[in-house]
JSON list of C-alpha atoms in Angstrom, two decimals:
[
{"chain": "A", "resi": 1, "resn": "MET", "atom": "CA", "xyz": [43.13, 10.95, 31.09]},
{"chain": "A", "resi": 2, "resn": "LEU", "atom": "CA", "xyz": [39.80, 11.18, 29.28]},
{"chain": "A", "resi": 3, "resn": "THR", "atom": "CA", "xyz": [40.09, 13.00, 25.96]},
{"chain": "A", "resi": 4, "resn": "LEU", "atom": "CA", "xyz": [37.36, 14.94, 24.15]},
{"chain": "A", "resi": 5, "resn": "THR", "atom": "CA", "xyz": [36.61, 14.97, 20.44]},
{"chain": "A", "resi": 6, "resn": "SER", "atom": "CA", "xyz": [35.84, 18.25, 18.71]},
{"chain": "A", "resi": 7, "resn": "GLY", "atom": "CA", "xyz": [32.19, 17.14, 18.57]},
{"chain": "A", "resi": 8, "resn": "ALA", "atom": "CA", "xyz": [32.11, 16.65, 22.34]},
{"chain": "A", "resi": 9, "resn": "VAL", "atom": "CA", "xyz": [33.76, 20.03, 22.91]},
{"chain": "A", "resi": 10, "resn": "GLN", "atom": "CA", "xyz": [31.20, 21.77, 20.69]},
{"chain": "A", "resi": 11, "resn": "VAL", "atom": "CA", "xyz": [28.19, 20.08, 22.33]},
{"chain": "A", "resi": 12, "resn": "ILE", "atom": "CA", "xyz": [29.45, 20.66, 25.88]},
{"chain": "A", "resi": 13, "resn": "ARG", "atom": "CA", "xyz": [30.14, 24.32, 25.14]},
{"chain": "A", "resi": 14, "resn": "THR", "atom": "CA", "xyz": [26.66, 24.71, 23.65]},
{"chain": "A", "resi": 15, "resn": "VAL", "atom": "CA", "xyz": [24.94, 22.97, 26.58]},
{"chain": "A", "resi": 16, "resn": "THR", "atom": "CA", "xyz": [26.81, 25.04, 29.17]},
{"chain": "A", "resi": 17, "resn": "ALA", "atom": "CA", "xyz": [26.70, 28.40, 27.35]},
{"chain": "A", "resi": 18, "resn": "ASP", "atom": "CA", "xyz": [23.54, 29.67, 29.07]},
{"chain": "A", "resi": 19, "resn": "PRO", "atom": "CA", "xyz": [24.38, 33.13, 30.51]},
{"chain": "A", "resi": 20, "resn": "GLU", "atom": "CA", "xyz": [22.23, 32.24, 33.55]},
{"chain": "A", "resi": 21, "resn": "LEU", "atom": "CA", "xyz": [24.73, 29.50, 34.49]},
{"chain": "A", "resi": 22, "resn": "PRO", "atom": "CA", "xyz": [27.98, 30.12, 36.40]},
{"chain": "A", "resi": 23, "resn": "PRO", "atom": "CA", "xyz": [31.07, 30.43, 34.17]},
{"chain": "A", "resi": 24, "resn": "GLU", "atom": "CA", "xyz": [32.58, 27.20, 35.58]},
{"chain": "A", "resi": 25, "resn": "THR", "atom": "CA", "xyz": [29.56, 25.10, 34.54]},
{"chain": "A", "resi": 26, "resn": "GLY", "atom": "CA", "xyz": [30.47, 21.82, 32.89]},
{"chain": "A", "resi": 27, "resn": "ILE", "atom": "CA", "xyz": [29.32, 18.26, 32.36]},
{"chain": "A", "resi": 28, "resn": "ARG", "atom": "CA", "xyz": [29.76, 15.84, 35.29]},
{"chain": "A", "resi": 29, "resn": "ILE", "atom": "CA", "xyz": [30.10, 12.10, 34.77]},
{"chain": "A", "resi": 30, "resn": "GLU", "atom": "CA", "xyz": [29.48, 9.91, 37.79]},
{"chain": "A", "resi": 31, "resn": "SER", "atom": "CA", "xyz": [28.70, 6.32, 38.74]},
{"chain": "A", "resi": 32, "resn": "GLY", "atom": "CA", "xyz": [25.21, 5.05, 38.14]},
{"chain": "A", "resi": 33, "resn": "VAL", "atom": "CA", "xyz": [22.73, 4.76, 40.96]},
{"chain": "A", "resi": 34, "resn": "ASP", "atom": "CA", "xyz": [22.07, 1.63, 43.00]},
{"chain": "A", "resi": 35, "resn": "GLY", "atom": "CA", "xyz": [25.37, -0.02, 42.06]},
{"chain": "A", "resi": 36, "resn": "SER", "atom": "CA", "xyz": [24.60, 0.02, 38.34]},
{"chain": "A", "resi": 37, "resn": "ASP", "atom": "CA", "xyz": [27.49, -0.19, 35.87]},
{"chain": "A", "resi": 38, "resn": "ALA", "atom": "CA", "xyz": [25.89, 2.63, 33.89]},
{"chain": "A", "resi": 39, "resn": "LEU", "atom": "CA", "xyz": [27.34, 6.13, 34.04]},
{"chain": "A", "resi": 40, "resn": "ARG", "atom": "CA", "xyz": [25.26, 9.22, 34.68]},
{"chain": "A", "resi": 41, "resn": "LEU", "atom": "CA", "xyz": [25.95, 12.48, 32.88]},
{"chain": "A", "resi": 42, "resn": "SER", "atom": "CA", "xyz": [24.54, 15.81, 34.05]},
{"chain": "A", "resi": 43, "resn": "VAL", "atom": "CA", "xyz": [25.15, 19.53, 33.86]},
{"chain": "A", "resi": 44, "resn": "ALA", "atom": "CA", "xyz": [27.06, 20.70, 36.95]},
{"chain": "A", "resi": 45, "resn": "SER", "atom": "CA", "xyz": [27.66, 24.28, 38.09]},
{"chain": "A", "resi": 46, "resn": "ALA", "atom": "CA", "xyz": [31.07, 23.29, 39.52]},
{"chain": "A", "resi": 47, "resn": "PRO", "atom": "CA", "xyz": [33.13, 20.18, 40.25]},
{"chain": "A", "resi": 48, "resn": "GLU", "atom": "CA", "xyz": [32.52, 18.27, 43.44]},
{"chain": "A", "resi": 49, "resn": "GLU", "atom": "CA", "xyz": [35.34, 17.68, 45.91]},
{"chain": "A", "resi": 50, "resn": "GLY", "atom": "CA", "xyz": [37.79, 15.14, 44.50]},
{"chain": "A", "resi": 51, "resn": "ASP", "atom": "CA", "xyz": [36.55, 15.38, 40.91]},
{"chain": "A", "resi": 52, "resn": "GLU", "atom": "CA", "xyz": [39.10, 15.21, 38.12]},
{"chain": "A", "resi": 53, "resn": "ILE", "atom": "CA", "xyz": [38.68, 18.14, 35.74]},
{"chain": "A", "resi": 54, "resn": "VAL", "atom": "CA", "xyz": [39.14, 17.76, 32.00]},
{"chain": "A", "resi": 55, "resn": "GLU", "atom": "CA", "xyz": [39.06, 21.07, 30.16]},
{"chain": "A", "resi": 56, "resn": "GLU", "atom": "CA", "xyz": [39.52, 21.58, 26.45]},
{"chain": "A", "resi": 57, "resn": "GLN", "atom": "CA", "xyz": [38.76, 24.72, 24.45]},
{"chain": "A", "resi": 58, "resn": "GLY", "atom": "CA", "xyz": [36.35, 25.99, 27.10]},
{"chain": "A", "resi": 59, "resn": "ALA", "atom": "CA", "xyz": [34.49, 22.70, 27.53]},
{"chain": "A", "resi": 60, "resn": "ARG", "atom": "CA", "xyz": [34.68, 21.30, 31.07]},
{"chain": "A", "resi": 61, "resn": "VAL", "atom": "CA", "xyz": [34.05, 17.72, 32.15]},
{"chain": "A", "resi": 62, "resn": "TYR", "atom": "CA", "xyz": [34.05, 16.83, 35.84]},
{"chain": "A", "resi": 63, "resn": "LEU", "atom": "CA", "xyz": [34.76, 13.18, 36.60]},
{"chain": "A", "resi": 64, "resn": "GLU", "atom": "CA", "xyz": [33.91, 11.44, 39.84]},
{"chain": "A", "resi": 65, "resn": "PRO", "atom": "CA", "xyz": [37.21, 9.88, 41.10]},
{"chain": "A", "resi": 66, "resn": "GLN", "atom": "CA", "xyz": [36.21, 6.25, 40.36]},
{"chain": "A", "resi": 67, "resn": "VAL", "atom": "CA", "xyz": [34.89, 7.27, 36.95]},
{"chain": "A", "resi": 68, "resn": "ALA", "atom": "CA", "xyz": [38.10, 9.17, 36.15]},
{"chain": "A", "resi": 69, "resn": "GLN", "atom": "CA", "xyz": [40.07, 5.98, 36.67]},
{"chain": "A", "resi": 70, "resn": "LEU", "atom": "CA", "xyz": [37.60, 3.94, 34.60]},
{"chain": "A", "resi": 71, "resn": "LEU", "atom": "CA", "xyz": [37.69, 6.44, 31.70]},
{"chain": "A", "resi": 72, "resn": "SER", "atom": "CA", "xyz": [41.41, 7.27, 31.81]},
{"chain": "A", "resi": 73, "resn": "ASP", "atom": "CA", "xyz": [42.02, 5.60, 28.43]},
{"chain": "A", "resi": 74, "resn": "LYS", "atom": "CA", "xyz": [38.76, 6.66, 26.74]},
{"chain": "A", "resi": 75, "resn": "THR", "atom": "CA", "xyz": [37.60, 9.38, 24.36]},
{"chain": "A", "resi": 76, "resn": "LEU", "atom": "CA", "xyz": [34.25, 11.16, 24.80]},
{"chain": "A", "resi": 77, "resn": "ASP", "atom": "CA", "xyz": [32.36, 12.03, 21.63]},
{"chain": "A", "resi": 78, "resn": "ALA", "atom": "CA", "xyz": [28.96, 13.66, 21.10]},
{"chain": "A", "resi": 79, "resn": "GLN", "atom": "CA", "xyz": [26.54, 13.73, 18.21]},
{"chain": "A", "resi": 80, "resn": "VAL", "atom": "CA", "xyz": [23.34, 15.70, 17.70]},
{"chain": "A", "resi": 81, "resn": "ASP", "atom": "CA", "xyz": [20.64, 13.99, 15.61]},
{"chain": "A", "resi": 82, "resn": "ALA", "atom": "CA", "xyz": [18.11, 15.62, 13.27]},
{"chain": "A", "resi": 83, "resn": "GLN", "atom": "CA", "xyz": [15.65, 16.06, 16.16]},
{"chain": "A", "resi": 84, "resn": "GLY", "atom": "CA", "xyz": [18.25, 17.91, 18.26]},
{"chain": "A", "resi": 85, "resn": "GLU", "atom": "CA", "xyz": [18.81, 15.01, 20.67]},
{"chain": "A", "resi": 86, "resn": "VAL", "atom": "CA", "xyz": [22.36, 14.71, 22.00]},
{"chain": "A", "resi": 87, "resn": "ALA", "atom": "CA", "xyz": [24.07, 11.33, 22.31]},
{"chain": "A", "resi": 88, "resn": "PHE", "atom": "CA", "xyz": [27.39, 10.98, 24.11]},
{"chain": "A", "resi": 89, "resn": "THR", "atom": "CA", "xyz": [29.56, 7.95, 23.38]},
{"chain": "A", "resi": 90, "resn": "LEU", "atom": "CA", "xyz": [32.79, 6.58, 24.82]},
{"chain": "A", "resi": 91, "resn": "ALA", "atom": "CA", "xyz": [35.44, 4.81, 22.79]},
{"chain": "A", "resi": 92, "resn": "GLN", "atom": "CA", "xyz": [38.95, 3.52, 23.38]},
{"chain": "A", "resi": 93, "resn": "ALA", "atom": "CA", "xyz": [41.39, 6.40, 22.93]},
{"chain": "A", "resi": 94, "resn": "THR", "atom": "CA", "xyz": [43.69, 6.18, 19.94]},
{"chain": "A", "resi": 95, "resn": "ALA", "atom": "CA", "xyz": [47.39, 6.76, 20.43]}
]
């Protein structure tokens, strides 16, 4: 199962903390468009049918079924640069 670093948890919680959003809002990772190998990450108000849900310390990540399998041995991290831009990265999970 995908694991989250403390940095990813903090960024996801910040991004989804808007009081205007539903309480189950999270980040959804899905396959890229047009058959691309790239992954697409977006804010989602709820999981879609069949999504795997990863939740840690109030941060929710919804994974499209094919993506969940692809990322089952990965760790999601997030960094915020000096300009406030967020960058998510995936790495091989450590045992």
